[in-house]
PDB file of C-alpha atoms in Angstrom:
ATOM      1  CA  UNK G   1     -30.916  78.230  37.347  1.00 42.00           C
ATOM      2  CA  UNK G   2     -27.606  77.403  38.991  1.00 44.00           C
ATOM      3  CA  UNK G   3     -27.559  74.200  41.006  1.00 42.00           C
ATOM      4  CA  UNK G   4     -25.061  74.251  43.878  1.00 38.00           C
ATOM      5  CA  UNK G   5     -24.177  70.605  44.214  1.00 40.00           C
ATOM      6  CA  UNK G   6     -23.421  69.773  47.809  1.00 34.00           C
ATOM      7  CA  UNK G   7     -20.700  67.180  47.671  1.00 36.00           C
ATOM      8  CA  UNK G   8     -17.892  66.165  50.008  1.00 38.00           C
ATOM      9  CA  UNK G   9     -14.416  65.835  48.526  1.00 41.00           C
ATOM     10  CA  UNK G  10     -12.797  62.417  48.489  1.00 35.00           C
ATOM     11  CA  UNK G  11      -9.926  64.040  50.290  1.00 33.00           C
ATOM     12  CA  UNK G  12     -12.210  64.781  53.231  1.00 37.00           C
ATOM     13  CA  UNK G  13     -13.273  61.166  53.235  1.00 38.00           C
ATOM     14  CA  UNK G  14      -9.819  60.125  54.357  1.00 38.00           C
ATOM     15  CA  UNK G  15     -11.380  59.153  57.610  1.00 38.00           C
ATOM     16  CA  UNK G  16      -8.217  58.947  59.662  1.00 37.00           C
ATOM     17  CA  UNK G  17      -8.808  62.614  60.422  1.00 41.00           C
ATOM     18  CA  UNK G  18      -6.348  64.244  62.792  1.00 45.00           C
ATOM     19  CA  UNK G  19      -7.039  66.678  65.619  1.00 42.00           C
ATOM     20  CA  UNK G  20      -6.611  69.470  63.096  1.00 51.00           C
ATOM     21  CA  UNK G  21      -9.192  68.390  60.556  1.00 68.00           C
ATOM     22  CA  UNK G  22     -11.891  66.201  62.123  1.00 79.00           C
ATOM     23  CA  UNK G  23     -13.912  69.277  63.066  1.00 76.00           C
ATOM     24  CA  UNK G  24     -13.936  70.528  59.464  1.00 74.00           C
ATOM     25  CA  UNK G  25     -15.445  67.499  57.700  1.00 67.00           C
ATOM     26  CA  UNK G  26     -19.017  68.916  57.791  1.00 55.00           C
ATOM     27  CA  UNK G  27     -17.672  72.251  56.515  1.00 52.00           C
ATOM     28  CA  UNK G  28     -16.332  70.306  53.559  1.00 58.00           C
ATOM     29  CA  UNK G  29     -19.752  68.767  53.037  1.00 51.00           C
ATOM     30  CA  UNK G  30     -21.290  72.224  52.804  1.00 43.00           C
ATOM     31  CA  UNK G  31     -18.864  73.427  50.121  1.00 49.00           C
ATOM     32  CA  UNK G  32     -20.061  73.705  46.546  1.00 45.00           C
ATOM     33  CA  UNK G  33     -17.495  71.496  44.849  1.00 58.00           C
ATOM     34  CA  UNK G  34     -19.528  71.364  41.654  1.00 74.00           C
ATOM     35  CA  UNK G  35     -21.732  74.037  40.167  1.00 81.00           C
ATOM     36  CA  UNK G  36     -23.697  73.650  36.973  1.00 89.00           C
ATOM     37  CA  UNK G  37     -26.122  75.768  35.027  1.00 91.00           C
ATOM     38  CA  UNK G  38     -29.437  74.096  34.259  1.00 93.00           C
ATOM     39  CA  UNK G  39     -30.967  70.918  35.616  1.00 94.00           C
ATOM     40  CA  UNK G  40     -28.096  68.447  35.226  1.00 96.00           C
ATOM     41  CA  UNK G  41     -28.885  64.760  35.681  1.00 97.00           C
ATOM     42  CA  UNK G  42     -25.465  63.151  35.159  1.00 97.00           C
ATOM     43  CA  UNK G  43     -21.899  63.959  34.164  1.00 97.00           C
ATOM     44  CA  UNK G  44     -19.137  61.834  32.654  1.00 98.00           C
ATOM     45  CA  UNK G  45     -15.647  63.310  32.642  1.00 97.00           C
ATOM     46  CA  UNK G  46     -12.525  61.822  31.026  1.00 98.00           C
ATOM     47  CA  UNK G  47      -8.959  63.066  31.504  1.00 98.00           C
ATOM     48  CA  UNK G  48      -6.357  62.153  28.849  1.00 97.00           C
ATOM     49  CA  UNK G  49      -2.591  62.635  28.563  1.00 96.00           C
ATOM     50  CA  UNK G  50      -0.851  62.858  25.174  1.00 95.00           C
ATOM     51  CA  UNK G  51       1.791  60.345  24.170  1.00 91.00           C
ATOM     52  CA  UNK G  52       5.131  60.903  25.908  1.00 85.00           C
ATOM     53  CA  UNK G  53       6.904  61.735  22.664  1.00 85.00           C
ATOM     54  CA  UNK G  54       4.194  64.174  21.567  1.00 87.00           C
ATOM     55  CA  UNK G  55       4.826  67.877  22.181  1.00 92.00           C
ATOM     56  CA  UNK G  56       1.715  69.945  21.573  1.00 95.00           C
ATOM     57  CA  UNK G  57       2.225  73.655  22.112  1.00 95.00           C
ATOM     58  CA  UNK G  58      -0.457  76.092  23.122  1.00 94.00           C
ATOM     59  CA  UNK G  59      -0.296  77.888  19.768  1.00 88.00           C
ATOM     60  CA  UNK G  60      -0.715  74.725  17.703  1.00 89.00           C
ATOM     61  CA  UNK G  61      -4.013  74.615  15.840  1.00 83.00           C
ATOM     62  CA  UNK G  62      -3.979  71.213  14.110  1.00 84.00           C
ATOM     63  CA  UNK G  63      -4.039  68.384  16.616  1.00 91.00           C
ATOM     64  CA  UNK G  64      -6.544  65.869  17.881  1.00 90.00           C
ATOM     65  CA  UNK G  65      -6.692  63.084  20.436  1.00 92.00           C
ATOM     66  CA  UNK G  66      -5.781  59.700  18.947  1.00 90.00           C
ATOM     67  CA  UNK G  67      -5.129  56.097  20.004  1.00 88.00           C
ATOM     68  CA  UNK G  68      -1.695  57.028  21.331  1.00 90.00           C
ATOM     69  CA  UNK G  69      -3.162  59.049  24.180  1.00 94.00           C
ATOM     70  CA  UNK G  70      -3.595  57.583  27.687  1.00 95.00           C
ATOM     71  CA  UNK G  71      -6.817  57.849  29.668  1.00 96.00           C
ATOM     72  CA  UNK G  72      -5.704  58.969  33.145  1.00 96.00           C
ATOM     73  CA  UNK G  73      -9.038  59.274  34.914  1.00 97.00           C
ATOM     74  CA  UNK G  74     -12.791  58.880  34.484  1.00 98.00           C
ATOM     75  CA  UNK G  75     -15.389  60.417  36.779  1.00 96.00           C
ATOM     76  CA  UNK G  76     -19.132  59.769  36.722  1.00 97.00           C
ATOM     77  CA  UNK G  77     -21.626  61.827  38.719  1.00 95.00           C
ATOM     78  CA  UNK G  78     -25.305  61.111  39.340  1.00 96.00           C
ATOM     79  CA  UNK G  79     -27.352  64.115  40.491  1.00 94.00           C
ATOM     80  CA  UNK G  80     -30.939  64.358  41.722  1.00 92.00           C
ATOM     81  CA  UNK G  81     -33.454  67.013  40.714  1.00 91.00           C
ATOM     82  CA  UNK G  82     -32.626  69.082  43.801  1.00 89.00           C
ATOM     83  CA  UNK G  83     -28.983  69.348  42.796  1.00 88.00           C
ATOM     84  CA  UNK G  84     -27.605  66.811  45.272  1.00 89.00           C
ATOM     85  CA  UNK G  85     -24.768  64.584  44.110  1.00 90.00           C
ATOM     86  CA  UNK G  86     -25.973  61.064  44.857  1.00 93.00           C
ATOM     87  CA  UNK G  87     -22.992  59.136  43.547  1.00 94.00           C
ATOM     88  CA  UNK G  88     -19.461  59.739  42.334  1.00 93.00           C
ATOM     89  CA  UNK G  89     -17.544  56.955  40.617  1.00 96.00           C
ATOM     90  CA  UNK G  90     -13.877  57.379  39.759  1.00 95.00           C
ATOM     91  CA  UNK G  91     -11.458  55.211  37.816  1.00 97.00           C
ATOM     92  CA  UNK G  92      -7.840  56.387  38.079  1.00 96.00           C
ATOM     93  CA  UNK G  93      -4.826  55.019  36.255  1.00 94.00           C
ATOM     94  CA  UNK G  94      -2.217  54.059  38.899  1.00 88.00           C
ATOM     95  CA  UNK G  95       0.208  51.946  36.829  1.00 81.00           C
ATOM     96  CA  UNK G  96       0.510  52.830  33.142  1.00 69.00           C
ATOM     97  CA  UNK G  97       2.835  49.904  32.363  1.00 71.00           C
ATOM     98  CA  UNK G  98       0.361  47.344  33.667  1.00 71.00           C
ATOM     99  CA  UNK G  99      -2.742  49.375  32.861  1.00 70.00           C
ATOM    100  CA  UNK G 100      -3.610  49.254  36.556  1.00 88.00           C
ATOM    101  CA  UNK G 101      -6.832  51.068  37.427  1.00 93.00           C
ATOM    102  CA  UNK G 102      -8.028  52.103  40.887  1.00 95.00           C
ATOM    103  CA  UNK G 103     -11.824  52.173  41.109  1.00 96.00           C
ATOM    104  CA  UNK G 104     -13.700  54.022  43.819  1.00 95.00           C
ATOM    105  CA  UNK G 105     -17.284  54.989  44.499  1.00 95.00           C
ATOM    106  CA  UNK G 106     -18.840  57.437  46.934  1.00 91.00           C
ATOM    107  CA  UNK G 107     -22.576  57.455  47.639  1.00 93.00           C
ATOM    108  CA  UNK G 108     -24.434  60.270  49.371  1.00 91.00           C
ATOM    109  CA  UNK G 109     -27.841  59.881  51.053  1.00 93.00           C
ATOM    110  CA  UNK G 110     -30.216  62.708  51.925  1.00 92.00           C
ATOM    111  CA  UNK G 111     -33.303  63.181  54.081  1.00 92.00           C
ATOM    112  CA  UNK G 112     -35.344  66.371  54.066  1.00 89.00           C
ATOM    113  CA  UNK G 113     -32.632  68.122  52.021  1.00 88.00           C
ATOM    114  CA  UNK G 114     -29.929  67.276  54.569  1.00 90.00           C
ATOM    115  CA  UNK G 115     -26.985  64.967  53.954  1.00 90.00           C
ATOM    116  CA  UNK G 116     -27.365  62.084  56.412  1.00 92.00           C
ATOM    117  CA  UNK G 117     -24.920  59.419  55.198  1.00 93.00           C
ATOM    118  CA  UNK G 118     -21.823  58.967  53.047  1.00 92.00           C
ATOM    119  CA  UNK G 119     -20.549  55.545  52.013  1.00 93.00           C
ATOM    120  CA  UNK G 120     -17.228  54.979  50.300  1.00 92.00           C
ATOM    121  CA  UNK G 121     -16.264  51.926  48.246  1.00 95.00           C
ATOM    122  CA  UNK G 122     -12.914  50.806  46.812  1.00 95.00           C
ATOM    123  CA  UNK G 123     -12.797  48.052  44.168  1.00 95.00           C
ATOM    124  CA  UNK G 124     -16.442  47.212  44.972  1.00 91.00           C
ATOM    125  CA  UNK G 125     -15.609  46.729  48.662  1.00 95.00           C
ATOM    126  CA  UNK G 126     -17.118  49.009  51.265  1.00 95.00           C
ATOM    127  CA  UNK G 127     -14.261  50.683  53.147  1.00 94.00           C
ATOM    128  CA  UNK G 128     -15.897  53.252  55.440  1.00 92.00           C
ATOM    129  CA  UNK G 129     -18.912  55.472  55.978  1.00 93.00           C
ATOM    130  CA  UNK G 130     -20.166  58.541  57.836  1.00 92.00           C
ATOM    131  CA  UNK G 131     -23.582  59.002  59.408  1.00 94.00           C
ATOM    132  CA  UNK G 132     -24.668  62.517  60.298  1.00 94.00           C
ATOM    133  CA  UNK G 133     -27.293  63.521  62.870  1.00 95.00           C
ATOM    134  CA  UNK G 134     -28.823  66.980  63.210  1.00 94.00           C
ATOM    135  CA  UNK G 135     -30.544  68.834  65.979  1.00 93.00           C
ATOM    136  CA  UNK G 136     -34.330  68.818  65.728  1.00 89.00           C
ATOM    137  CA  UNK G 137     -34.221  72.368  64.416  1.00 85.00           C
ATOM    138  CA  UNK G 138     -30.909  73.625  63.153  1.00 84.00           C
ATOM    139  CA  UNK G 139     -27.321  72.508  62.635  1.00 91.00           C
ATOM    140  CA  UNK G 140     -25.316  69.318  62.797  1.00 92.00           C
ATOM    141  CA  UNK G 141     -25.322  67.681  66.212  1.00 95.00           C
ATOM    142  CA  UNK G 142     -22.822  64.866  65.586  1.00 95.00           C
ATOM    143  CA  UNK G 143     -21.410  62.486  63.019  1.00 94.00           C
ATOM    144  CA  UNK G 144     -20.057  58.946  63.400  1.00 95.00           C
ATOM    145  CA  UNK G 145     -17.416  57.269  61.252  1.00 93.00           C
ATOM    146  CA  UNK G 146     -17.625  53.511  60.673  1.00 95.00           C
ATOM    147  CA  UNK G 147     -15.097  51.093  59.205  1.00 94.00           C
ATOM    148  CA  UNK G 148     -15.761  48.469  56.522  1.00 93.00           C
ATOM    149  CA  UNK G 149     -17.309  46.132  59.099  1.00 93.00           C
ATOM    150  CA  UNK G 150     -19.659  48.912  60.204  1.00 93.00           C
ATOM    151  CA  UNK G 151     -17.908  49.191  63.550  1.00 96.00           C
ATOM    152  CA  UNK G 152     -17.450  52.643  65.045  1.00 96.00           C
ATOM    153  CA  UNK G 153     -14.069  54.252  64.437  1.00 94.00           C
ATOM    154  CA  UNK G 154     -14.874  57.535  66.129  1.00 94.00           C
ATOM    155  CA  UNK G 155     -17.637  60.042  66.808  1.00 96.00           C
ATOM    156  CA  UNK G 156     -17.563  63.838  66.653  1.00 95.00           C
ATOM    157  CA  UNK G 157     -19.991  66.039  68.595  1.00 96.00           C
ATOM    158  CA  UNK G 158     -20.733  69.776  68.308  1.00 95.00           C
ATOM    159  CA  UNK G 159     -21.684  72.382  70.893  1.00 96.00           C
ATOM    160  CA  UNK G 160     -23.054  75.806  69.937  1.00 95.00           C
ATOM    161  CA  UNK G 161     -23.532  79.159  71.668  1.00 95.00           C
ATOM    162  CA  UNK G 162     -26.823  81.108  71.774  1.00 94.00           C
ATOM    163  CA  UNK G 163     -26.016  82.678  68.411  1.00 93.00           C
ATOM    164  CA  UNK G 164     -25.707  79.269  66.747  1.00 93.00           C
ATOM    165  CA  UNK G 165     -21.915  79.406  66.423  1.00 95.00           C
ATOM    166  CA  UNK G 166     -19.761  76.346  67.008  1.00 94.00           C
ATOM    167  CA  UNK G 167     -17.841  76.723  70.266  1.00 96.00           C
ATOM    168  CA  UNK G 168     -16.590  73.193  71.015  1.00 97.00           C
ATOM    169  CA  UNK G 169     -15.997  70.091  68.928  1.00 96.00           C
ATOM    170  CA  UNK G 170     -15.153  66.805  70.642  1.00 96.00           C
ATOM    171  CA  UNK G 171     -13.809  63.624  69.089  1.00 96.00           C
ATOM    172  CA  UNK G 172     -14.566  60.337  70.880  1.00 97.00           C
ATOM    173  CA  UNK G 173     -13.176  56.873  70.247  1.00 96.00           C
ATOM    174  CA  UNK G 174     -15.130  53.645  69.704  1.00 96.00           C
ATOM    175  CA  UNK G 175     -15.655  53.425  73.481  1.00 95.00           C
ATOM    176  CA  UNK G 176     -17.108  56.952  73.561  1.00 95.00           C
ATOM    177  CA  UNK G 177     -14.017  58.221  75.393  1.00 95.00           C
ATOM    178  CA  UNK G 178     -12.841  61.782  74.494  1.00 95.00           C
ATOM    179  CA  UNK G 179      -9.575  61.719  72.538  1.00 95.00           C
ATOM    180  CA  UNK G 180      -9.405  65.252  71.114  1.00 96.00           C
ATOM    181  CA  UNK G 181     -11.133  68.606  71.340  1.00 96.00           C
ATOM    182  CA  UNK G 182     -11.248  71.891  69.427  1.00 96.00           C
ATOM    183  CA  UNK G 183     -12.399  75.175  70.971  1.00 97.00           C
ATOM    184  CA  UNK G 184     -13.528  78.091  68.788  1.00 97.00           C
ATOM    185  CA  UNK G 185     -13.033  81.765  69.687  1.00 97.00           C
ATOM    186  CA  UNK G 186     -14.818  84.688  68.021  1.00 97.00           C
ATOM    187  CA  UNK G 187     -14.539  88.478  67.857  1.00 95.00           C
ATOM    188  CA  UNK G 188     -17.372  90.555  66.393  1.00 90.00           C
ATOM    189  CA  UNK G 189     -18.959  87.374  65.081  1.00 90.00           C
ATOM    190  CA  UNK G 190     -15.786  86.342  63.218  1.00 94.00           C
ATOM    191  CA  UNK G 191     -13.779  83.209  63.961  1.00 96.00           C
ATOM    192  CA  UNK G 192     -10.361  84.340  65.160  1.00 97.00           C
ATOM    193  CA  UNK G 193      -8.883  81.207  66.724  1.00 97.00           C
ATOM    194  CA  UNK G 194      -9.143  77.449  67.082  1.00 96.00           C
ATOM    195  CA  UNK G 195      -7.454  75.780  70.035  1.00 97.00           C
ATOM    196  CA  UNK G 196      -6.576  72.076  69.761  1.00 96.00           C
ATOM    197  CA  UNK G 197      -6.399  69.721  72.746  1.00 96.00           C
ATOM    198  CA  UNK G 198      -5.226  66.095  72.997  1.00 95.00           C
ATOM    199  CA  UNK G 199      -6.824  63.172  74.833  1.00 94.00           C
ATOM    200  CA  UNK G 200      -5.381  64.457  78.138  1.00 95.00           C
ATOM    201  CA  UNK G 201      -7.037  67.867  77.477  1.00 93.00           C
ATOM    202  CA  UNK G 202      -3.620  69.490  77.098  1.00 96.00           C
ATOM    203  CA  UNK G 203      -3.524  72.441  74.721  1.00 97.00           C
ATOM    204  CA  UNK G 204      -1.201  71.438  71.859  1.00 96.00           C
ATOM    205  CA  UNK G 205      -1.752  73.862  68.959  1.00 96.00           C
ATOM    206  CA  UNK G 206      -3.668  76.948  67.912  1.00 97.00           C
ATOM    207  CA  UNK G 207      -4.798  78.200  64.517  1.00 96.00           C
ATOM    208  CA  UNK G 208      -5.331  81.960  64.396  1.00 97.00           C
ATOM    209  CA  UNK G 209      -7.252  83.722  61.649  1.00 97.00           C
ATOM    210  CA  UNK G 210      -7.395  87.302  60.414  1.00 96.00           C
ATOM    211  CA  UNK G 211      -8.976  89.119  57.514  1.00 95.00           C
ATOM    212  CA  UNK G 212      -9.205  92.668  56.236  1.00 94.00           C
ATOM    213  CA  UNK G 213     -10.847  94.607  53.436  1.00 92.00           C
ATOM    214  CA  UNK G 214      -8.443  96.057  50.878  1.00 93.00           C
ATOM    215  CA  UNK G 215     -11.102  97.621  48.629  1.00 93.00           C
ATOM    216  CA  UNK G 216     -14.688  97.029  47.552  1.00 91.00           C
ATOM    217  CA  UNK G 217     -13.478  94.129  45.407  1.00 93.00           C
ATOM    218  CA  UNK G 218     -10.428  92.752  47.267  1.00 96.00           C
ATOM    219  CA  UNK G 219      -9.996  91.091  50.653  1.00 96.00           C
ATOM    220  CA  UNK G 220      -7.025  89.712  52.562  1.00 97.00           C
ATOM    221  CA  UNK G 221      -7.250  86.662  54.827  1.00 97.00           C
ATOM    222  CA  UNK G 222      -4.659  84.543  56.579  1.00 97.00           C
ATOM    223  CA  UNK G 223      -4.044  81.955  59.273  1.00 96.00           C
ATOM    224  CA  UNK G 224      -1.056  80.737  61.260  1.00 97.00           C
ATOM    225  CA  UNK G 225      -0.656  77.424  63.041  1.00 96.00           C
ATOM    226  CA  UNK G 226       1.242  77.699  66.317  1.00 97.00           C
ATOM    227  CA  UNK G 227       2.303  75.319  69.056  1.00 96.00           C
ATOM    228  CA  UNK G 228       1.256  75.824  72.679  1.00 93.00           C
ATOM    229  CA  UNK G 229       4.216  78.176  73.276  1.00 94.00           C
ATOM    230  CA  UNK G 230       3.141  80.522  70.507  1.00 94.00           C
ATOM    231  CA  UNK G 231       5.844  79.440  68.044  1.00 96.00           C
ATOM    232  CA  UNK G 232       4.662  79.469  64.438  1.00 96.00           C
ATOM    233  CA  UNK G 233       4.696  76.151  62.610  1.00 96.00           C
ATOM    234  CA  UNK G 234       3.233  77.256  59.277  1.00 96.00           C
ATOM    235  CA  UNK G 235       0.773  79.692  57.799  1.00 97.00           C
ATOM    236  CA  UNK G 236      -1.046  80.843  54.676  1.00 97.00           C
ATOM    237  CA  UNK G 237      -2.170  84.181  53.280  1.00 97.00           C
ATOM    238  CA  UNK G 238      -4.821  84.821  50.638  1.00 97.00           C
ATOM    239  CA  UNK G 239      -6.026  87.655  48.432  1.00 97.00           C
ATOM    240  CA  UNK G 240      -9.647  87.074  47.385  1.00 97.00           C
ATOM    241  CA  UNK G 241     -12.169  88.876  45.215  1.00 96.00           C
ATOM    242  CA  UNK G 242     -15.626  89.908  46.393  1.00 93.00           C
ATOM    243  CA  UNK G 243     -17.020  86.484  45.447  1.00 91.00           C
ATOM    244  CA  UNK G 244     -14.418  84.667  47.525  1.00 92.00           C
ATOM    245  CA  UNK G 245     -12.301  83.430  44.603  1.00 94.00           C
ATOM    246  CA  UNK G 246      -8.620  83.151  45.520  1.00 96.00           C
ATOM    247  CA  UNK G 247      -6.458  85.505  43.440  1.00 98.00           C
ATOM    248  CA  UNK G 248      -3.176  85.020  45.318  1.00 98.00           C
ATOM    249  CA  UNK G 249      -2.044  82.413  47.821  1.00 97.00           C
ATOM    250  CA  UNK G 250       1.187  82.187  49.839  1.00 98.00           C
ATOM    251  CA  UNK G 251       2.462  79.436  52.149  1.00 97.00           C
ATOM    252  CA  UNK G 252       4.790  80.403  55.001  1.00 96.00           C
ATOM    253  CA  UNK G 253       7.233  78.313  57.002  1.00 95.00           C
ATOM    254  CA  UNK G 254       8.090  78.615  60.691  1.00 95.00           C
ATOM    255  CA  UNK G 255      10.460  81.500  59.889  1.00 94.00           C
ATOM    256  CA  UNK G 256       7.654  83.414  58.155  1.00 92.00           C
ATOM    257  CA  UNK G 257       9.390  82.874  54.806  1.00 95.00           C
ATOM    258  CA  UNK G 258       7.261  82.293  51.699  1.00 96.00           C
ATOM    259  CA  UNK G 259       7.896  78.771  50.436  1.00 96.00           C
ATOM    260  CA  UNK G 260       5.092  78.647  47.883  1.00 97.00           C
ATOM    261  CA  UNK G 261       3.305  81.462  46.019  1.00 98.00           C
ATOM    262  CA  UNK G 262       0.399  81.035  43.577  1.00 98.00           C
ATOM    263  CA  UNK G 263      -1.506  83.524  41.497  1.00 98.00           C
ATOM    264  CA  UNK G 264      -4.817  82.750  39.759  1.00 98.00           C
ATOM    265  CA  UNK G 265      -6.833  84.323  36.964  1.00 98.00           C
ATOM    266  CA  UNK G 266     -10.442  83.439  36.047  1.00 97.00           C
ATOM    267  CA  UNK G 267     -12.577  83.756  32.949  1.00 96.00           C
ATOM    268  CA  UNK G 268     -15.958  85.476  32.788  1.00 94.00           C
ATOM    269  CA  UNK G 269     -17.679  82.315  34.046  1.00 93.00           C
ATOM    270  CA  UNK G 270     -15.417  82.107  37.119  1.00 92.00           C
ATOM    271  CA  UNK G 271     -13.490  79.069  35.889  1.00 95.00           C
ATOM    272  CA  UNK G 272      -9.754  79.180  36.529  1.00 96.00           C
ATOM    273  CA  UNK G 273      -8.065  80.241  33.301  1.00 97.00           C
ATOM    274  CA  UNK G 274      -4.460  80.620  34.448  1.00 98.00           C
ATOM    275  CA  UNK G 275      -2.262  79.850  37.449  1.00 98.00           C
ATOM    276  CA  UNK G 276       1.323  80.833  38.168  1.00 98.00           C
ATOM    277  CA  UNK G 277       3.237  78.778  40.735  1.00 97.00           C
ATOM    278  CA  UNK G 278       6.509  79.761  42.407  1.00 97.00           C
ATOM    279  CA  UNK G 279       7.974  77.534  45.122  1.00 95.00           C
ATOM    280  CA  UNK G 280      11.288  76.268  46.406  1.00 91.00           C
ATOM    281  CA  UNK G 281      10.983  73.213  44.128  1.00 92.00           C
ATOM    282  CA  UNK G 282       8.772  74.358  41.247  1.00 92.00           C
ATOM    283  CA  UNK G 283       8.184  77.297  38.939  1.00 97.00           C
ATOM    284  CA  UNK G 284       5.319  76.717  36.544  1.00 97.00           C
ATOM    285  CA  UNK G 285       2.623  78.474  34.549  1.00 98.00           C
ATOM    286  CA  UNK G 286      -0.669  76.646  33.937  1.00 98.00           C
ATOM    287  CA  UNK G 287      -3.222  77.738  31.341  1.00 98.00           C
ATOM    288  CA  UNK G 288      -6.690  76.247  30.847  1.00 98.00           C
ATOM    289  CA  UNK G 289      -8.306  76.723  27.433  1.00 97.00           C
ATOM    290  CA  UNK G 290     -11.992  76.086  28.120  1.00 97.00           C
ATOM    291  CA  UNK G 291     -14.984  75.364  25.879  1.00 97.00           C
ATOM    292  CA  UNK G 292     -18.622  75.660  27.038  1.00 98.00           C
ATOM    293  CA  UNK G 293     -21.991  74.274  25.972  1.00 97.00           C
ATOM    294  CA  UNK G 294     -25.162  76.310  25.384  1.00 96.00           C
ATOM    295  CA  UNK G 295     -26.051  76.111  29.091  1.00 96.00           C
ATOM    296  CA  UNK G 296     -22.730  77.687  30.040  1.00 96.00           C
ATOM    297  CA  UNK G 297     -21.192  74.532  31.521  1.00 96.00           C
ATOM    298  CA  UNK G 298     -17.673  73.665  30.435  1.00 97.00           C
ATOM    299  CA  UNK G 299     -17.292  70.569  28.267  1.00 98.00           C
ATOM    300  CA  UNK G 300     -13.591  70.633  27.391  1.00 97.00           C
ATOM    301  CA  UNK G 301     -10.400  71.852  29.025  1.00 97.00           C
ATOM    302  CA  UNK G 302      -6.995  71.896  27.430  1.00 97.00           C
ATOM    303  CA  UNK G 303      -4.496  72.124  30.295  1.00 98.00           C
ATOM    304  CA  UNK G 304      -1.112  73.526  29.380  1.00 98.00           C
ATOM    305  CA  UNK G 305       1.976  73.497  31.625  1.00 97.00           C
ATOM    306  CA  UNK G 306       4.515  76.085  30.479  1.00 97.00           C
ATOM    307  CA  UNK G 307       2.846  76.267  27.036  1.00 96.00           C
ATOM    308  CA  UNK G 308       2.929  72.474  26.473  1.00 96.00           C
ATOM    309  CA  UNK G 309      -0.263  70.419  26.577  1.00 97.00           C
ATOM    310  CA  UNK G 310      -0.344  68.363  29.776  1.00 97.00           C
ATOM    311  CA  UNK G 311      -3.924  67.050  29.905  1.00 96.00           C
ATOM    312  CA  UNK G 312      -7.124  67.138  27.923  1.00 97.00           C
ATOM    313  CA  UNK G 313     -10.353  66.923  29.940  1.00 97.00           C
ATOM    314  CA  UNK G 314     -13.604  66.149  28.113  1.00 97.00           C
ATOM    315  CA  UNK G 315     -16.951  66.258  29.853  1.00 97.00           C
ATOM    316  CA  UNK G 316     -20.448  65.288  28.708  1.00 98.00           C
ATOM    317  CA  UNK G 317     -23.557  66.382  30.584  1.00 98.00           C
ATOM    318  CA  UNK G 318     -27.095  65.008  30.412  1.00 98.00           C
ATOM    319  CA  UNK G 319     -29.901  67.428  31.284  1.00 97.00           C
ATOM    320  CA  UNK G 320     -33.437  66.738  32.482  1.00 94.00           C
TER     321      UNK G 320
END
């Protein structure tokens, strides 16, 4: 069976969330950031970079990792029998000259199949945490973010309509005073707009969404971020397949000009096989050559940038 591992990205654990992302942290928790076939117990993943003077081309057949390569990152995951990620440890090279390593750890705690706490550590020191509380029956009621001394940084509360849709999200400071708010608007059960308000309840920005069906297998979606006068700040457009995988992605500036365009291709197992990037500062083609184990989980990725090997990622999985 496929285990959808409910795990919050480290990016979302940057707990200095602004008025335009604090409401989305629980959405990030619900995302399937890791999916494995079979009953996976643990994963160890190493990322290596070849020596600077080594040029390995995509067509080369005779090469292997040796002592001259640099280990850039190690990730270790611990997973329970229900498919929940309980712990993620990461060691990232931050200074190759001094062999400086940044070590972090994120622990997730569950109760009755619901994520109730996240604790983040850096160099064995606790730096922050989130505690989540749910309504007696149903969705998230609130979450609270604590600093390393377990003092409240802020709290976020949710209000829902009769259909169970989020309509208002409020952020409160350590004194329980409202400092920001997001209002949700819907049309035909689809989210069409978020309105952002500051601590004085003044409307500052809006994010408007739209989507349309191109065919039975293709969908368009987009959003624009505008100030309170309706002037566009930025925006993004997406072309997705029927499973929600992004096939094309464009970033727009305030003049509606495309500043970044990306196109993706996937293999038969829905892993990204190729990406083409065109922006004002970069033009690049990325190819992933992927190997799988008998369970259908990938164990090796050769990552090529413009036909030259950039990284090698090796992954070992232990099954129950």
